Coordinates of N, CA, C and O in Angstrom, one line a residue:
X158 N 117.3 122.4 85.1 CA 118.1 122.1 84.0 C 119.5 121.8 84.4 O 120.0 120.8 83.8
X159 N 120.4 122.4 85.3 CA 121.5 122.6 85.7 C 121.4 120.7 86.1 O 122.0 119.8 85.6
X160 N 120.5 120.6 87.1 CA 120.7 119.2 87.9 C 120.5 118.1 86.8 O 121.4 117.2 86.7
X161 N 119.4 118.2 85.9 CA 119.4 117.5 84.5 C 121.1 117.1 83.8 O 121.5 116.0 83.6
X162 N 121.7 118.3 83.6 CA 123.3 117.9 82.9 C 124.0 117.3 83.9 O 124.6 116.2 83.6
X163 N 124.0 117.9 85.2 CA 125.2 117.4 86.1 C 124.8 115.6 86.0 O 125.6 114.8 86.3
X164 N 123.4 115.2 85.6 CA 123.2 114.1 86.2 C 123.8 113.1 85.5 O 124.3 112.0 85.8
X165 N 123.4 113.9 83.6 CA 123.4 113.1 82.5 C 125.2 112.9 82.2 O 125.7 111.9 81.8
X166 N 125.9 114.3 82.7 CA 127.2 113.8 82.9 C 127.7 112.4 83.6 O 128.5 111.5 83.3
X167 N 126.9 112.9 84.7 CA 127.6 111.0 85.6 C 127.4 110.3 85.5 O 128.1 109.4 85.9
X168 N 125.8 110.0 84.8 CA 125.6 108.5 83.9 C 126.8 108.4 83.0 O 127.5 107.4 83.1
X169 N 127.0 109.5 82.1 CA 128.1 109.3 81.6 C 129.2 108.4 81.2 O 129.5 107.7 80.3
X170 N 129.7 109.2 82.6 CA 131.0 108.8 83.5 C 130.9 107.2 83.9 O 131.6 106.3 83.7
X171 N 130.0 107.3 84.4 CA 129.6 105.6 85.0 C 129.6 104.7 83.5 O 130.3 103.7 83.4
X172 N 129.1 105.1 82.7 CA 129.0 104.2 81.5 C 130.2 103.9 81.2 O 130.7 102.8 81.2
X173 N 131.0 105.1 80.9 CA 132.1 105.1 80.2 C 133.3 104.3 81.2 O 134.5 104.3 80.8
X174 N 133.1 103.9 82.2 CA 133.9 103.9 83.1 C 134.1 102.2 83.7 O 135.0 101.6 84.2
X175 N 132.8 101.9 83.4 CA 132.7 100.4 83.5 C 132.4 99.8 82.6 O 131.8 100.3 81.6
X176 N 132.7 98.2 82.6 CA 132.2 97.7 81.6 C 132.2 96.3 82.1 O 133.1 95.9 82.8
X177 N 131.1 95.6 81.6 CA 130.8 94.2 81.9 C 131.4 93.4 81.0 O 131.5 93.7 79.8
X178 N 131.8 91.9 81.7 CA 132.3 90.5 80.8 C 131.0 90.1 79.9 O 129.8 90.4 80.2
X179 N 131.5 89.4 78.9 CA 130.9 89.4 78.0 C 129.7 88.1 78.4 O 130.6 87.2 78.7
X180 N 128.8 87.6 78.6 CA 128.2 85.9 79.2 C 128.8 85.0 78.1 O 129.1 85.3 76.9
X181 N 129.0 83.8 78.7 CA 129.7 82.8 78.4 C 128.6 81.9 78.0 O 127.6 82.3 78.5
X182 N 128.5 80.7 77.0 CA 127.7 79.9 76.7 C 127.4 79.2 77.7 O 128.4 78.7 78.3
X183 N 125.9 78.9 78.1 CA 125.4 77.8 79.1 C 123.9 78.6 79.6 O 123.1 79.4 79.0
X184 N 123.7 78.1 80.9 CA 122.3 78.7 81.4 C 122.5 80.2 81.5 O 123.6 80.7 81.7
X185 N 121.1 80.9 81.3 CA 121.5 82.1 81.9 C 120.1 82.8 82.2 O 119.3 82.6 81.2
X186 N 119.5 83.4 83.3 CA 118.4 83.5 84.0 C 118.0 85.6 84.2 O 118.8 86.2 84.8
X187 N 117.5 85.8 83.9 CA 116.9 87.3 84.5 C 116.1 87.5 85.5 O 115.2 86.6 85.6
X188 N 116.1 88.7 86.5 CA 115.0 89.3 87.0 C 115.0 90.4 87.0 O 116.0 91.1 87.2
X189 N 113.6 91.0 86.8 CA 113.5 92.1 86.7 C 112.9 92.9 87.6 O 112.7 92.6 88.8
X190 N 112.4 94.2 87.1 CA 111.3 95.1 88.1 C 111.0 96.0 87.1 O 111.8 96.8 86.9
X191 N 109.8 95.9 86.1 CA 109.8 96.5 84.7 C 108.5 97.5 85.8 O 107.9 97.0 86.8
X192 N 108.4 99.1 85.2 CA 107.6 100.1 84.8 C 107.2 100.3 83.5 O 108.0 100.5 82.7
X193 N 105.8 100.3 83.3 CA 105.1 100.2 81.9 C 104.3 101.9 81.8 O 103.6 102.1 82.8
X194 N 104.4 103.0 81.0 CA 103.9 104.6 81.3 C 103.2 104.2 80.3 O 103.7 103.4 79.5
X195 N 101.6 104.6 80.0 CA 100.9 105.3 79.1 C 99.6 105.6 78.9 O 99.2 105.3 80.0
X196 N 98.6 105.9 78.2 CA 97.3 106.5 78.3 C 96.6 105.3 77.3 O 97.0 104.7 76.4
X197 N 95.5 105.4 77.9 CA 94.3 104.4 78.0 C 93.0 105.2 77.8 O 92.8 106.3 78.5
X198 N 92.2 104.8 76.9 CA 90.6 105.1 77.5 C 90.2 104.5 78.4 O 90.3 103.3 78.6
X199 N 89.7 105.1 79.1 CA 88.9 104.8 80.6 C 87.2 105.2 79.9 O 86.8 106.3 79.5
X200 N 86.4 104.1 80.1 CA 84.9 103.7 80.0 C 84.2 104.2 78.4 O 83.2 103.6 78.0
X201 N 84.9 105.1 77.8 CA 84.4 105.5 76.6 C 85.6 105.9 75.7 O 86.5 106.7 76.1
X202 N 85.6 105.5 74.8 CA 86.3 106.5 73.6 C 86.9 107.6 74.0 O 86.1 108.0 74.8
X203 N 87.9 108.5 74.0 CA 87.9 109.6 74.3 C 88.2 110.5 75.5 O 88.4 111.7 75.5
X204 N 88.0 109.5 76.6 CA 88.9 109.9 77.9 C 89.4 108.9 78.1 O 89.0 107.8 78.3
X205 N 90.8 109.7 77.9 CA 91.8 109.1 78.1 C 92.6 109.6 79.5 O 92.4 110.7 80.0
X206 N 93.6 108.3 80.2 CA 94.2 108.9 81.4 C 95.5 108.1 81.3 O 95.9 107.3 80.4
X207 N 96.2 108.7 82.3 CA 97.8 108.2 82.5 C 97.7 106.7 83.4 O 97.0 106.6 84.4
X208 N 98.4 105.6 82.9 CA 98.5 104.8 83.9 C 99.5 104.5 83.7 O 100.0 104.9 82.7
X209 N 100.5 103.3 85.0 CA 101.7 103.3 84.9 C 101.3 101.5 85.7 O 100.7 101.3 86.7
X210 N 101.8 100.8 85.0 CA 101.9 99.3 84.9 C 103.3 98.9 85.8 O 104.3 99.3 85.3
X211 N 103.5 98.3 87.2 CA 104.5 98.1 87.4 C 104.5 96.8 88.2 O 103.7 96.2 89.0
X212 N 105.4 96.6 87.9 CA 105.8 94.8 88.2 C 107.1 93.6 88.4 O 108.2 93.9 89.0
X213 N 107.0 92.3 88.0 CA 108.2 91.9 87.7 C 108.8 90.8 86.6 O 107.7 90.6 86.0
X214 N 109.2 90.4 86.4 CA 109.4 89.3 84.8 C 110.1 88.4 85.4 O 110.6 88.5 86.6
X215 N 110.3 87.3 84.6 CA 111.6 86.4 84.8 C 111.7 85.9 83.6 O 110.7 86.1 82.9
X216 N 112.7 85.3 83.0 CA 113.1 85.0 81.7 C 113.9 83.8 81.8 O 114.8 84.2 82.5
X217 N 114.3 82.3 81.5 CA 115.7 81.7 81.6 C 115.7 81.0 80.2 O 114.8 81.0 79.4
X218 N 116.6 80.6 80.1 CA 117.3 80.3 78.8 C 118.7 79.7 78.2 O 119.4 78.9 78.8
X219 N 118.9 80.2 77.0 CA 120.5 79.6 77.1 C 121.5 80.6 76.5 O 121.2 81.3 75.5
X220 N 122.6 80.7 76.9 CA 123.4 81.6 75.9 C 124.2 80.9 74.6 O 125.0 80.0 74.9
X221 N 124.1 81.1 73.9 CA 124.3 80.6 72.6 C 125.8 80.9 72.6 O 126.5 79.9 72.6
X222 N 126.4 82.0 72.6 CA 127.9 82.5 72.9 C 127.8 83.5 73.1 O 126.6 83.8 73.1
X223 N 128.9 84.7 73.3 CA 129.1 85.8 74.0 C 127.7 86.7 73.7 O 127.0 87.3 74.5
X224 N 127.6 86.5 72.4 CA 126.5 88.1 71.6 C 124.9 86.9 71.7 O 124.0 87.6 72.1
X225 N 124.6 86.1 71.6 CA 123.2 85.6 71.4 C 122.7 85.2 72.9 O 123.5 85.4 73.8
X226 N 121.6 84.8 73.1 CA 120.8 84.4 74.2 C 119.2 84.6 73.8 O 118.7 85.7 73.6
X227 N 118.6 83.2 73.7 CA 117.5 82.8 73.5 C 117.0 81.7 74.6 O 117.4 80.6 75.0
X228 N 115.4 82.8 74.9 CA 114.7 81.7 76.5 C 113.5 82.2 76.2 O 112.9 82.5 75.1
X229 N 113.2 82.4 77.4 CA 111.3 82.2 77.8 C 111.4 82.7 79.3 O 112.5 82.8 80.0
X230 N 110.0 83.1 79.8 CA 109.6 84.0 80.6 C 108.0 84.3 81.0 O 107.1 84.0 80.2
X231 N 107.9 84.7 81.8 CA 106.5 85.4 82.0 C 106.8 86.5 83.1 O 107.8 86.4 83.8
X232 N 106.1 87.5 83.2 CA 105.7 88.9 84.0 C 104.5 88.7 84.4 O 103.8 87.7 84.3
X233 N 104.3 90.2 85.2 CA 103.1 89.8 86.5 C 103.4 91.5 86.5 O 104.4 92.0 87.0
X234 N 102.7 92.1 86.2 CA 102.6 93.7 86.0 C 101.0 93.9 86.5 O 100.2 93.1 86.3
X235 N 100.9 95.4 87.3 CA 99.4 95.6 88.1 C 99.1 97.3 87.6 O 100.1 97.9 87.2
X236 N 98.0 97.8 87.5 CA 98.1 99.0 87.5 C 96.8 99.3 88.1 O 95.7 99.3 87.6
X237 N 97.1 99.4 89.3 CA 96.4 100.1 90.4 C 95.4 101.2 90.4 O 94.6 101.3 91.3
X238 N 95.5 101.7 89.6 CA 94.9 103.1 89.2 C 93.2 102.4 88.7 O 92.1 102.5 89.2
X239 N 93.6 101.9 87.5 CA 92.4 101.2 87.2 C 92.1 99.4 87.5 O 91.2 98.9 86.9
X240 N 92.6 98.7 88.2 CA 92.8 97.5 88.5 C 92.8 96.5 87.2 O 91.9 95.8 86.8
X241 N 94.1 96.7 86.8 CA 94.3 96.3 85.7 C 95.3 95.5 85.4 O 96.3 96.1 85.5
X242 N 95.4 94.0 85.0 CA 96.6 93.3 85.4 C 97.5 93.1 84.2 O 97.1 93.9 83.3
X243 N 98.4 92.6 83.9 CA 99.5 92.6 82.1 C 100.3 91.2 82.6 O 101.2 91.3 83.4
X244 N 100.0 90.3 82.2 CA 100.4 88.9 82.7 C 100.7 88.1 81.4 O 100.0 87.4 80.8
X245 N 102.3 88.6 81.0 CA 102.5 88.3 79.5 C 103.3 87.2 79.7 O 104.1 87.4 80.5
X246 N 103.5 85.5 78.9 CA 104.4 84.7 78.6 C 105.0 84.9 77.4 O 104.3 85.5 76.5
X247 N 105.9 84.6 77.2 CA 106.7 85.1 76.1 C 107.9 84.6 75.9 O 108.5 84.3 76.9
X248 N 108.5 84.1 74.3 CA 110.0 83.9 73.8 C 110.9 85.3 74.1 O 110.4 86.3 74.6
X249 N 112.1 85.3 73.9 CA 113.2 86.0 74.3 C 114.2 86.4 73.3 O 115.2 85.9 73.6
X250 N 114.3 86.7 72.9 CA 116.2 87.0 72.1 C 116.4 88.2 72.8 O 115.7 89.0 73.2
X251 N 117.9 88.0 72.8 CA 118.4 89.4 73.6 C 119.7 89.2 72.9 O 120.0 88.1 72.6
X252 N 120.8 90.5 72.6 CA 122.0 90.7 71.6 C 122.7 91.2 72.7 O 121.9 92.0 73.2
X253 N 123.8 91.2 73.5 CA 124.8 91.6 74.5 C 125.8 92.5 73.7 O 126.5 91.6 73.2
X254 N 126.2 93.5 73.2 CA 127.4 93.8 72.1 C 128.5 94.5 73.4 O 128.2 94.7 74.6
X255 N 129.7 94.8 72.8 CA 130.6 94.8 73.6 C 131.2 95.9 71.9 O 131.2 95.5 70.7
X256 N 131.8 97.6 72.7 CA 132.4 98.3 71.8 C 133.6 98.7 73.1 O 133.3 99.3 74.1
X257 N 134.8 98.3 72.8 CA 136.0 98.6 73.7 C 135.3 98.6 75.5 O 135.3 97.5 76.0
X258 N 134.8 99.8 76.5 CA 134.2 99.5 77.6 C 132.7 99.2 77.2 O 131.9 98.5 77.8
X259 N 132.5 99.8 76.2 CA 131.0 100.0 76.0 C 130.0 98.8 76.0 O 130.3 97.9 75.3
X260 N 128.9 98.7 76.8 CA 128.2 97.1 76.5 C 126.6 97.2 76.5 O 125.7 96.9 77.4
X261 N 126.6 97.8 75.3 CA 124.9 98.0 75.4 C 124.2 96.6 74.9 O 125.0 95.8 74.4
X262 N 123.0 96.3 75.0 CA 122.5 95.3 74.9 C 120.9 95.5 74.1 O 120.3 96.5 74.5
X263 N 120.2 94.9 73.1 CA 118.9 94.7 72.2 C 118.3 93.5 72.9 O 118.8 92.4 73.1
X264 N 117.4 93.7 73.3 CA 116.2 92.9 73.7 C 114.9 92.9 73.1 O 114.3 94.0 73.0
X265 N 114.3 91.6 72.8 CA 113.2 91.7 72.4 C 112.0 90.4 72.7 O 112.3 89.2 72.3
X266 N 110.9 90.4 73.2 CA 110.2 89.7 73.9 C 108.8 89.5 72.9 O 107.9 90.4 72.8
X267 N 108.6 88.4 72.2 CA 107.1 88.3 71.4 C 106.1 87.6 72.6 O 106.7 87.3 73.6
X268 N 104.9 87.3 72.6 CA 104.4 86.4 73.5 C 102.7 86.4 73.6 O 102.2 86.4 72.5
X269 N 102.0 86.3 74.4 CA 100.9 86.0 74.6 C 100.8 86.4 76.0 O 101.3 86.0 77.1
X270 N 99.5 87.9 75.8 CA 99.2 88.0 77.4 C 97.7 87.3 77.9 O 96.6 87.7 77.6
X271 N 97.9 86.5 78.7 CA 97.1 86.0 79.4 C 96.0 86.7 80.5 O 95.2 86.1 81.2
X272 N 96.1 87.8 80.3 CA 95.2 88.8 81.5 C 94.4 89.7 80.0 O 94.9 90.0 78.9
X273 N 92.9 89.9 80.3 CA 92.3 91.2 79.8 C 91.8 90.2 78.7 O 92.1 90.8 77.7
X274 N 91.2 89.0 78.3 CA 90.9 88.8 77.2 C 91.9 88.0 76.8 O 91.6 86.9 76.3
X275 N 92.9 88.2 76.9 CA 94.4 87.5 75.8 C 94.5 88.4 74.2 O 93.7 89.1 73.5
X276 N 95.3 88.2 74.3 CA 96.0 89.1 73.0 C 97.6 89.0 72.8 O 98.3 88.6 73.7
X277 N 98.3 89.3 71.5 CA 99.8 89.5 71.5 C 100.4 90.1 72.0 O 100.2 91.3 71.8
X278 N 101.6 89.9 73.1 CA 102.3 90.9 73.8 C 103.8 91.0 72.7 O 104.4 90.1 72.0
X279 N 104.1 92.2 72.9 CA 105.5 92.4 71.8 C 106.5 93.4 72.6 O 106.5 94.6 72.3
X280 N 107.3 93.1 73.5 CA 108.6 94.3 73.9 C 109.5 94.1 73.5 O 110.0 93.0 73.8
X281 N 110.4 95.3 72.2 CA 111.3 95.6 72.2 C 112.1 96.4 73.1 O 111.4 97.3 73.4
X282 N 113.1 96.4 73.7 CA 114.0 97.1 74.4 C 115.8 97.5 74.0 O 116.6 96.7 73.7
X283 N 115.8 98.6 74.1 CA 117.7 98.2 74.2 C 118.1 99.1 75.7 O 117.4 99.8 76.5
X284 N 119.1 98.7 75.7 CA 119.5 98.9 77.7 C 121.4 99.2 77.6 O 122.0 99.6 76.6
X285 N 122.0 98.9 78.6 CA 123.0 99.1 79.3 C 123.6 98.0 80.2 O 123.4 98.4 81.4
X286 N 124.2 96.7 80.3 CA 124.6 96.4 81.1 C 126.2 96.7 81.8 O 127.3 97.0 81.3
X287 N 125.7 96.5 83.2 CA 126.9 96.6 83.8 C 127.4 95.5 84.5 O 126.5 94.9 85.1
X288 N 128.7 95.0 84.8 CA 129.4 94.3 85.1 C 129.2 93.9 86.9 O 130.0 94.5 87.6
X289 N 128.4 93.0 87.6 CA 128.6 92.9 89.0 C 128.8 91.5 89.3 O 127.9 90.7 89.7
X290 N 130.6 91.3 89.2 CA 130.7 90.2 89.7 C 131.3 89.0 88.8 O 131.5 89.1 87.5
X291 N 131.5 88.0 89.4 CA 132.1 87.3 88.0 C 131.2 86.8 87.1 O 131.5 86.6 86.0
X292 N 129.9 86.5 87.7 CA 128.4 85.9 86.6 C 127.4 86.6 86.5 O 126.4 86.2 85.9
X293 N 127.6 87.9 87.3 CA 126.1 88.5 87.2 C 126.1 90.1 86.3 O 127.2 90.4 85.8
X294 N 125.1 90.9 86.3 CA 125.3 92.0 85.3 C 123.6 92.4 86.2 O 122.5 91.9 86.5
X295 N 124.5 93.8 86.2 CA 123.0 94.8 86.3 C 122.4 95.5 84.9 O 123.0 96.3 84.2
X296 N 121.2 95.0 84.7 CA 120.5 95.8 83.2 C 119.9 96.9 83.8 O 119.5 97.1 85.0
X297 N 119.8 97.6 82.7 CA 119.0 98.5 82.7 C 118.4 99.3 81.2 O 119.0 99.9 80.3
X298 N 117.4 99.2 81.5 CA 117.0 99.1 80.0 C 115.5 99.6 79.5 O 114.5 99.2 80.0
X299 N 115.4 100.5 78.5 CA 114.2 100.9 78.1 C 113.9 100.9 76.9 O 114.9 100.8 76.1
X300 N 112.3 101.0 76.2 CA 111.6 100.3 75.1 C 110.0 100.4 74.7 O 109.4 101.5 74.7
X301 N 109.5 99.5 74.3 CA 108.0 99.9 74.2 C 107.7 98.5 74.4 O 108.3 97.5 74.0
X302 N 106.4 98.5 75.3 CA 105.5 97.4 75.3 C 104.3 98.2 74.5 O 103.9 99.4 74.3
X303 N 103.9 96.4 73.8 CA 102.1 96.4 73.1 C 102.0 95.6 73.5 O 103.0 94.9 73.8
X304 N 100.5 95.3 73.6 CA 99.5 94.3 74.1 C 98.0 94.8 73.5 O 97.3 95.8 73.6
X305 N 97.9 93.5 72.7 CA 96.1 93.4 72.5 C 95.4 93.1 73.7 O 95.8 92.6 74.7
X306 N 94.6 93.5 73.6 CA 93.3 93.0 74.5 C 91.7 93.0 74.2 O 91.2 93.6 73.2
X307 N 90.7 92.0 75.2 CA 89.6 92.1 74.1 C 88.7 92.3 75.5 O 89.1 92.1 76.6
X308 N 87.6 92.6 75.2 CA 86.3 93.5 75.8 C 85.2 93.3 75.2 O 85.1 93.3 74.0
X309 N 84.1 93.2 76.5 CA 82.7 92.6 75.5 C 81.9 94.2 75.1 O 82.0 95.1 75.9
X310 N 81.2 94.4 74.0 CA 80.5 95.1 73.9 C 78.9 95.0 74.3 O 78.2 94.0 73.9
X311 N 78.2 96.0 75.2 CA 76.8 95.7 74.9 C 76.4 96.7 74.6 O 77.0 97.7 74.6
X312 N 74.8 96.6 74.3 CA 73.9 97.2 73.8 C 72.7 98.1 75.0 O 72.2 97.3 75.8
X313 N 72.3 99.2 75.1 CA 71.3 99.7 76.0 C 70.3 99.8 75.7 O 70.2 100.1 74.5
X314 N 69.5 99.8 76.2 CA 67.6 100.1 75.6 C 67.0 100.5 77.2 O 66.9 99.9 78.2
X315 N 66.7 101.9 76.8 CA 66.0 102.5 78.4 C 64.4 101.9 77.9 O 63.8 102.0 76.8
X316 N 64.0 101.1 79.3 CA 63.4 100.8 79.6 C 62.0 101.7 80.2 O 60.9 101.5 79.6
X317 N 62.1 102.5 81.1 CA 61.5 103.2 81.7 C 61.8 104.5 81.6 O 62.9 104.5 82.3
X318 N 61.6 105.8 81.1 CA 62.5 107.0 80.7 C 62.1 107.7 81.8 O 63.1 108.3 82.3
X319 N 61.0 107.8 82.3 CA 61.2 108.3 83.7 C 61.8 108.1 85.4 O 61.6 108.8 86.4
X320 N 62.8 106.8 85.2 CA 63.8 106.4 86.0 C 64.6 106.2 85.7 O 65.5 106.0 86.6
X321 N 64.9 106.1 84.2 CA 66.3 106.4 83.9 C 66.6 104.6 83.9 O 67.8 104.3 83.5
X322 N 65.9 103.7 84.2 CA 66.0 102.0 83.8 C 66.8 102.1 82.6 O 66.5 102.9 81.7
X323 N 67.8 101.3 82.5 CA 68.3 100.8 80.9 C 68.7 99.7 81.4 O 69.2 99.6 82.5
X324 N 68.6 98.6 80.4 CA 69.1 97.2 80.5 C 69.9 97.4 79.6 O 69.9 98.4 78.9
X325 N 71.0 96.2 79.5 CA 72.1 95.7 78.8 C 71.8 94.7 78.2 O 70.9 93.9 78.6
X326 N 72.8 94.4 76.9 CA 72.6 93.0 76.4 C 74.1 93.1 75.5 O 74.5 93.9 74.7
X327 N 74.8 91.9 76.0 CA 76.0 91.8 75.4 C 75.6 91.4 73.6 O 74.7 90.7 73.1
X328 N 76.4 91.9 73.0 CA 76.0 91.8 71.5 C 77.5 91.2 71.4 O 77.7 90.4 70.5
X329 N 78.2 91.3 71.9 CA 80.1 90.6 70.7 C 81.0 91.1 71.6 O 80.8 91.3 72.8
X330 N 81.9 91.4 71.0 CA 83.6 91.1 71.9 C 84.4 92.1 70.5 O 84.3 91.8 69.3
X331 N 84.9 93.0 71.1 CA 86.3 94.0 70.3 C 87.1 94.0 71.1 O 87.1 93.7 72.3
X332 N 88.4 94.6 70.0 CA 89.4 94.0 70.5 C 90.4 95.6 70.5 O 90.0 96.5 69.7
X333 N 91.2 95.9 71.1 CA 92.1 96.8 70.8 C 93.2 96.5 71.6 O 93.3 95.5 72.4
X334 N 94.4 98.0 71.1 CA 96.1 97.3 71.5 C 95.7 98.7 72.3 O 94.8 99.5 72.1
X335 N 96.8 98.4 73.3 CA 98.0 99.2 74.1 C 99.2 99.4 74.2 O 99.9 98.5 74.5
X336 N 99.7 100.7 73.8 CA 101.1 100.8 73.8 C 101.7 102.2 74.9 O 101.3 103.4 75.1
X337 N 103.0 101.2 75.6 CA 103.3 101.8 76.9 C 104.9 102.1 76.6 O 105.3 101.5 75.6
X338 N 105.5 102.8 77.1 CA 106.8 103.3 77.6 C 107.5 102.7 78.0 O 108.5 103.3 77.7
X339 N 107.8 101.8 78.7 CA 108.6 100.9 79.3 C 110.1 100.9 79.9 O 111.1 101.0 79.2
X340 N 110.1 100.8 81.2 CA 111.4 100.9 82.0 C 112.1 99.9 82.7 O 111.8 99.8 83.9
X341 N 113.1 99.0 82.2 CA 113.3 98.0 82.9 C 114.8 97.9 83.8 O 115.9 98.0 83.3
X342 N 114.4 97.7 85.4 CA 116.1 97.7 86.0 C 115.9 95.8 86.6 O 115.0 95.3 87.1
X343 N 117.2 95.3 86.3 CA 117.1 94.3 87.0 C 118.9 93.4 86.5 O 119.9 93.9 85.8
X344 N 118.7 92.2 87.0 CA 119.8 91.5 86.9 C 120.0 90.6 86.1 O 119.1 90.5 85.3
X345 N 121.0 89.4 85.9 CA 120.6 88.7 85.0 C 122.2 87.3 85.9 O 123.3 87.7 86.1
X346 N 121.8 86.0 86.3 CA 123.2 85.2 86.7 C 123.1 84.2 85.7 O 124.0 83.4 85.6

């Protein structure tokens, strides 16, 4: 607990302490290194496990003036655990605000994931930027990812009950979401 406050102190300090220029109208580009946390059924209804999605984005676009910025992007997220890929394209808005040092920032990402079926991808985020340099800014930022996804269903019929034979037969395709935790550090020129 002790190490928990001393820590939450010097984020703090660091917040309070710096602060980034505001982006100027014209191009403006992201990269990231997003971590996605949360629980999934694994093979049936009902067991569920931890997985953690981690990867990278890119986004470019335009700044509209200091506070707006509207682009596009795609990610490439893996989850190892169950070999599981999150390969989302997606529109952009993101809000930069500026309170005396303070410069927190609203992000939000709609799109289309292309891995698992396809389905709607949706991350909202709000974050922290900080100031590195005269065009660049370190983010850091957290939020929630969802994603649909779709999966065939089939059907079993044991065949032989004394070997335990069962055949399959695909009957249709369902669909369900995923909703993750999300951690994003990265930069933005």
């Amino acid at each position: 607990m002790k190490r928990f406050v001393i820590l939450s102190l010097a984020l703090l300090f660091v917040v309070s302490a710096t602060s980034a220029r505001q982006p100027q109208s014209g191009y403006r580009g992201f990269a990231e290194w997003a971590n996605s946390l949360g629980s999934v059924d694994m093979w049936y209804p009902g067991n569920r496990e931890s997985t953690l999605y981690t990867g990278i984005s890119t986004s470019h676009g335009y700044q509209i003036n200091p506070i707006f910025f509207a682009g596009a992007g795609i990610g490439l997220e893996r989850c190892g655990k169950i070999d599981s890929w999150l390969v989302p394209v997606f529109v952009q808005g993101r809000a930069d605000l500026k309170f005396g040092r303070f410069t927190p920032f609203g992000d939000i990402r709609l799109g289309y994931n292309l891995s698992q079926g396809g389905g709607v991808y949706f991350s909202p985020s709000i974050g922290y930027r900080f100031n590195w340099g005269r065009k660049m800014g370190i983010n850091l930022g957290v939020g929630l990812t969802v994603q649909r996804y779709s999966y065939d269903i089939y059907s079993g019929e044991i065949v032989d009950p004394d070997f335990g034979y069962i055949t399959y037969e695909k009957i249709g395709k369902g669909h369900g979401t995923k909703a993750f935790f999300s951690f994003r550090i990265g930069f933005d020129f």
